[in-house]
Tab-separated table of C-alpha atoms in Angstrom:
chain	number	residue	atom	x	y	z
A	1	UNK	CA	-132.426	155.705	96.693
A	2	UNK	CA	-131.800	159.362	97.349
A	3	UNK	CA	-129.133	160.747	95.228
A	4	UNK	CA	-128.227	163.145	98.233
A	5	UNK	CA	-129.035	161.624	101.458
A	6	UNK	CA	-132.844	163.685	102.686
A	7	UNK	CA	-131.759	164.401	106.307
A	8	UNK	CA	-134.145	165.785	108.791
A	9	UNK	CA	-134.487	169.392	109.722
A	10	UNK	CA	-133.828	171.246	112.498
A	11	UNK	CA	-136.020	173.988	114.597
A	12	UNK	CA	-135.865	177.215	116.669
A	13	UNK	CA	-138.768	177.928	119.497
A	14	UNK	CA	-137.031	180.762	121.381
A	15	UNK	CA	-134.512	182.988	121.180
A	16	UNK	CA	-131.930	180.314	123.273
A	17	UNK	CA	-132.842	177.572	120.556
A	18	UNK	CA	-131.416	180.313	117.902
A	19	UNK	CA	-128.669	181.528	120.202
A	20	UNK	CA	-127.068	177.839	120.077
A	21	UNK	CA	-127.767	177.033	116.947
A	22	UNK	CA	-125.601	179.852	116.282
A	23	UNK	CA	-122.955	178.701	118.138
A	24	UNK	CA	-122.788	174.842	116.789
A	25	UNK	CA	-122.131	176.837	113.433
A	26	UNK	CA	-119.253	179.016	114.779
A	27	UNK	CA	-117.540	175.894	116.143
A	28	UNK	CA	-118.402	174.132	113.437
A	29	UNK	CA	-116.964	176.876	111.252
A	30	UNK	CA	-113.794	177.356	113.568
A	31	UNK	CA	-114.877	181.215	113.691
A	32	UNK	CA	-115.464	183.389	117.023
A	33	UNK	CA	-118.163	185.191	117.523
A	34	UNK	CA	-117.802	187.979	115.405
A	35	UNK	CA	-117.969	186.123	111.919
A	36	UNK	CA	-120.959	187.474	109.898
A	37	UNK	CA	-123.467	184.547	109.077
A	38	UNK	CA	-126.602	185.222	107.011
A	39	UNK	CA	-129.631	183.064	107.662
A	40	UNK	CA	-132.547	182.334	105.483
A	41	UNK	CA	-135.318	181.342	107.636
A	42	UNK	CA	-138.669	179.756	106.792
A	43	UNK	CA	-141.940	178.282	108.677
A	44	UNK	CA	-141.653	174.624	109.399
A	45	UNK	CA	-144.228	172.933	108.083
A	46	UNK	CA	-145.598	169.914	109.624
A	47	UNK	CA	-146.056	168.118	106.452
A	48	UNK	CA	-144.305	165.033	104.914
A	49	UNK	CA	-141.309	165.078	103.441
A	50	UNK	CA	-140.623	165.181	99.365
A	51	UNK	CA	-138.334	165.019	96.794
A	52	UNK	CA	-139.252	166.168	93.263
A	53	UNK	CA	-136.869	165.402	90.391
A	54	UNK	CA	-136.931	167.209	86.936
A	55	UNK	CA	-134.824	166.537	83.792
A	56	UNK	CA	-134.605	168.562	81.187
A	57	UNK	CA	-137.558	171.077	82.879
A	58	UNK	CA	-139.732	167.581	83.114
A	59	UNK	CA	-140.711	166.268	86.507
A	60	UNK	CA	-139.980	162.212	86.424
A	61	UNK	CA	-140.010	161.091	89.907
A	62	UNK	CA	-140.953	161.799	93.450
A	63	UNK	CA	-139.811	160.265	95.936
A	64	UNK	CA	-140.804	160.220	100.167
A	65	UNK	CA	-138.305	160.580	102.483
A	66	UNK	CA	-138.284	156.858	103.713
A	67	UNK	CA	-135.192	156.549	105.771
A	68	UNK	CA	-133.351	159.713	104.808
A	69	UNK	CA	-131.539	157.457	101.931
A	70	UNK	CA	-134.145	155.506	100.778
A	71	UNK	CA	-137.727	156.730	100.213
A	72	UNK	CA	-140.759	155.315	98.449
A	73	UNK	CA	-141.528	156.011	94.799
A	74	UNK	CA	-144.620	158.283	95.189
A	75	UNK	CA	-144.558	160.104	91.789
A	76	UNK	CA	-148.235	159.486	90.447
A	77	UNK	CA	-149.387	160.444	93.873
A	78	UNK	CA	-147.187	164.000	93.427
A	79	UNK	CA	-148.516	164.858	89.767
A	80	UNK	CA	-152.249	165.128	91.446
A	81	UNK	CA	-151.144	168.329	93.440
A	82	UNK	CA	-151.857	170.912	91.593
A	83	UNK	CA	-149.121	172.916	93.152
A	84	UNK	CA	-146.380	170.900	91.763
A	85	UNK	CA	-145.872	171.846	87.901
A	86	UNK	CA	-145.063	168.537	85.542
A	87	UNK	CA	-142.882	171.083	83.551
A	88	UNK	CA	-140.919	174.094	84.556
A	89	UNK	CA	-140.793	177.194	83.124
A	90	UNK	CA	-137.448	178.633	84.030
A	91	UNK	CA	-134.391	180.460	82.755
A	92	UNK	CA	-131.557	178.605	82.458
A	93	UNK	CA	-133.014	175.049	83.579
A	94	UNK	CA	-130.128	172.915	84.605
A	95	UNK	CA	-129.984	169.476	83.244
A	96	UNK	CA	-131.219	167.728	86.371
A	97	UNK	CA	-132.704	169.270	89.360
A	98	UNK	CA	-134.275	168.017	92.504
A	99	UNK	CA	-136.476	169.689	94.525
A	100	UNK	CA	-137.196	169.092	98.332
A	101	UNK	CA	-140.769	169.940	99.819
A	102	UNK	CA	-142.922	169.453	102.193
A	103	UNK	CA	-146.573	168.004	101.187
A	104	UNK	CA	-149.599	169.157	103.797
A	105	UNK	CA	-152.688	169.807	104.517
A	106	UNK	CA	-153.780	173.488	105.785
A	107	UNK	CA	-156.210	173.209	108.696
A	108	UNK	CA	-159.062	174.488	106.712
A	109	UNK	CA	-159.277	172.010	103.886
A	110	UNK	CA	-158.406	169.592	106.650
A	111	UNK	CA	-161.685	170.603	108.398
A	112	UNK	CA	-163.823	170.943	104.955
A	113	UNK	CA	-162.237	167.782	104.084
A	114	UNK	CA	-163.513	165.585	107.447
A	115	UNK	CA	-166.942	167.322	107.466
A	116	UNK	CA	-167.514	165.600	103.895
A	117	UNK	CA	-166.407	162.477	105.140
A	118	UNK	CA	-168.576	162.960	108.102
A	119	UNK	CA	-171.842	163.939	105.980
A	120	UNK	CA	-170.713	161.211	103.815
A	121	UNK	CA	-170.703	158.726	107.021
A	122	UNK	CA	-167.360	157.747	106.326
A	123	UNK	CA	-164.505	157.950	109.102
A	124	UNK	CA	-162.456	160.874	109.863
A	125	UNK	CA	-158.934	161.972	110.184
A	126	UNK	CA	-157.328	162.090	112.845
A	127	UNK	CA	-154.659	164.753	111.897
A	128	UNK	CA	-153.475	166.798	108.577
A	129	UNK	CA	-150.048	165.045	109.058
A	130	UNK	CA	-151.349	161.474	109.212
A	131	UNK	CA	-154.513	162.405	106.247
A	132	UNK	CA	-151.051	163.549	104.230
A	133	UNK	CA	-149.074	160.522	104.136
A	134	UNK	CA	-151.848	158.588	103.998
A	135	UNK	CA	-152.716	160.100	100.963
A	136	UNK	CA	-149.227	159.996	99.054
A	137	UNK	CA	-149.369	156.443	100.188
A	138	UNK	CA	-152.466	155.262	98.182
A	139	UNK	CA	-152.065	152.890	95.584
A	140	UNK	CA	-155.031	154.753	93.412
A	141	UNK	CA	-153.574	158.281	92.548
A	142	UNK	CA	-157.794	159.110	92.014
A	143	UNK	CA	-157.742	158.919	95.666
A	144	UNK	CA	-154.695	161.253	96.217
A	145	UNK	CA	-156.321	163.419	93.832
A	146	UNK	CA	-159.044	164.512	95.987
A	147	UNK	CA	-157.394	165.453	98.617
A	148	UNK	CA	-156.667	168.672	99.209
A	149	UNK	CA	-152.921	168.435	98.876
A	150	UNK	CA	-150.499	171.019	99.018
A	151	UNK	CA	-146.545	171.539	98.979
A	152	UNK	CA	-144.095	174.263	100.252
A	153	UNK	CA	-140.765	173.907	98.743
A	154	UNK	CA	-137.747	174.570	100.827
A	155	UNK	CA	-134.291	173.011	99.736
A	156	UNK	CA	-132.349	172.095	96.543
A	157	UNK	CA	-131.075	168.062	96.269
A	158	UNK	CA	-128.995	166.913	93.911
A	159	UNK	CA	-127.829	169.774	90.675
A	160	UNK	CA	-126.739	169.147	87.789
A	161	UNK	CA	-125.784	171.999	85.140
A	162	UNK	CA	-126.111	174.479	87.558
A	163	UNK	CA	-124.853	175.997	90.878
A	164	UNK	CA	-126.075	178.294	93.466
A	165	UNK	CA	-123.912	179.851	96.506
A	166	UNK	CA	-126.894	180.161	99.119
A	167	UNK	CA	-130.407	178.754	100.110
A	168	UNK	CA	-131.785	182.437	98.848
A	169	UNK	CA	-130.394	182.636	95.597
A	170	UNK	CA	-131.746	178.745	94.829
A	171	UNK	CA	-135.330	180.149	96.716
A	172	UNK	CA	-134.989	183.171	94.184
A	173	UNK	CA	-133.925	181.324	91.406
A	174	UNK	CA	-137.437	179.261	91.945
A	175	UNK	CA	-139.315	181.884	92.507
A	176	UNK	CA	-140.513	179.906	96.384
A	177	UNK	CA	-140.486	183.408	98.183
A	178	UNK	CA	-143.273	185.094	95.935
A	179	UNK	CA	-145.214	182.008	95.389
A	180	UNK	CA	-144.989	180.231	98.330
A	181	UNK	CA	-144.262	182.080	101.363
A	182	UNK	CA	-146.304	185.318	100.589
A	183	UNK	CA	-149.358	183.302	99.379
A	184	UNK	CA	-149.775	179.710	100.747
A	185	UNK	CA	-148.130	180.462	104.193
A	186	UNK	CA	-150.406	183.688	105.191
A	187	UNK	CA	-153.438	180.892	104.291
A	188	UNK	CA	-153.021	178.736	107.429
């Protein structure tokens, strides 16, 4: 079970998707129009949904995002991506900290990745998304491990030992703009 429920996110394709979005959050907020909101916006990645939990700096489980309150236990599948660290190396490392991401392909190891299946004369994918969670679902994590697996971290879960007032300062804290956004995203 999810120790804080993994609810699905949200999306903007125009300006009128932003526009309301804005305004569900004034109402929400009981504000008018002239209250001063600050966003933090990032790509959505079409990816699958994870949760990555660390006590004491140590990752111990990873979890999918099932139902939004129940996923499946997927943490040997996690360790194999070489983008998820088993320990962290941070300042001030609260107690417990959970971690949500989203796990993907990019389209060109998804392309490298079916033409070696293909020379290999074994079936294709038909999409990153569906090669993804197939590939966290294996019950060999030898499988998972060659695939080319990557995540982009986006959200805290559930803190302990530690607070932060905004999605930047917990994206800072992590260090997700400088070593995701600036160097996995410009990759796609």
């Amino acid at each position: 079970k999810h120790s804080v429920p993994m609810l699905s996110l949200g999306n903007a394709f125009d300006e009128n998707d932003l526009i309301n979005f804005e305004k569900k959050i004034l109402n929400f907020l009981n504000e008018d129009k002239n209250f001063n909101i600050i966003y933090s916006a990032e790509p959505k990645i079409d990816g699958i949904s994870a949760s990555l939990t660390y006590k004491n700096g140590k990752f111990i489980t990873g979890l999918s995002r099932g139902d939004g309150k129940e996923g499946e236990d997927i943490t040997e599948n996690l360790k194999t991506i070489k983008g998820i660290p088993l320990k962290l190396d941070i300042v001030n490392l609260p107690e417990l900290l959970e971690i949500r991401g989203e796990v993907f392909i990019n389209h060109e190891d998804f392309k490298k990745l079916n033409k070696e299946r293909q020379d290999k004369g074994l079936t294709i994918f038909a999409n990153p998304r569906n090669c993804a969670a197939g590939s966290l679902r294996q019950l060999d994590s030898k499988v998972t491990a060659q695939r080319p697996l990557r995540i982009f971290c986006y959200a805290p879960g559930q803190i302990i030992g530690s607070t932060f007032n905004s999605q930047s300062q917990f994206l800072e804290y992590l260090n997700i703009y400088q070593e995701y956004s600036i160097i996995v995203l410009w990759q796609f």
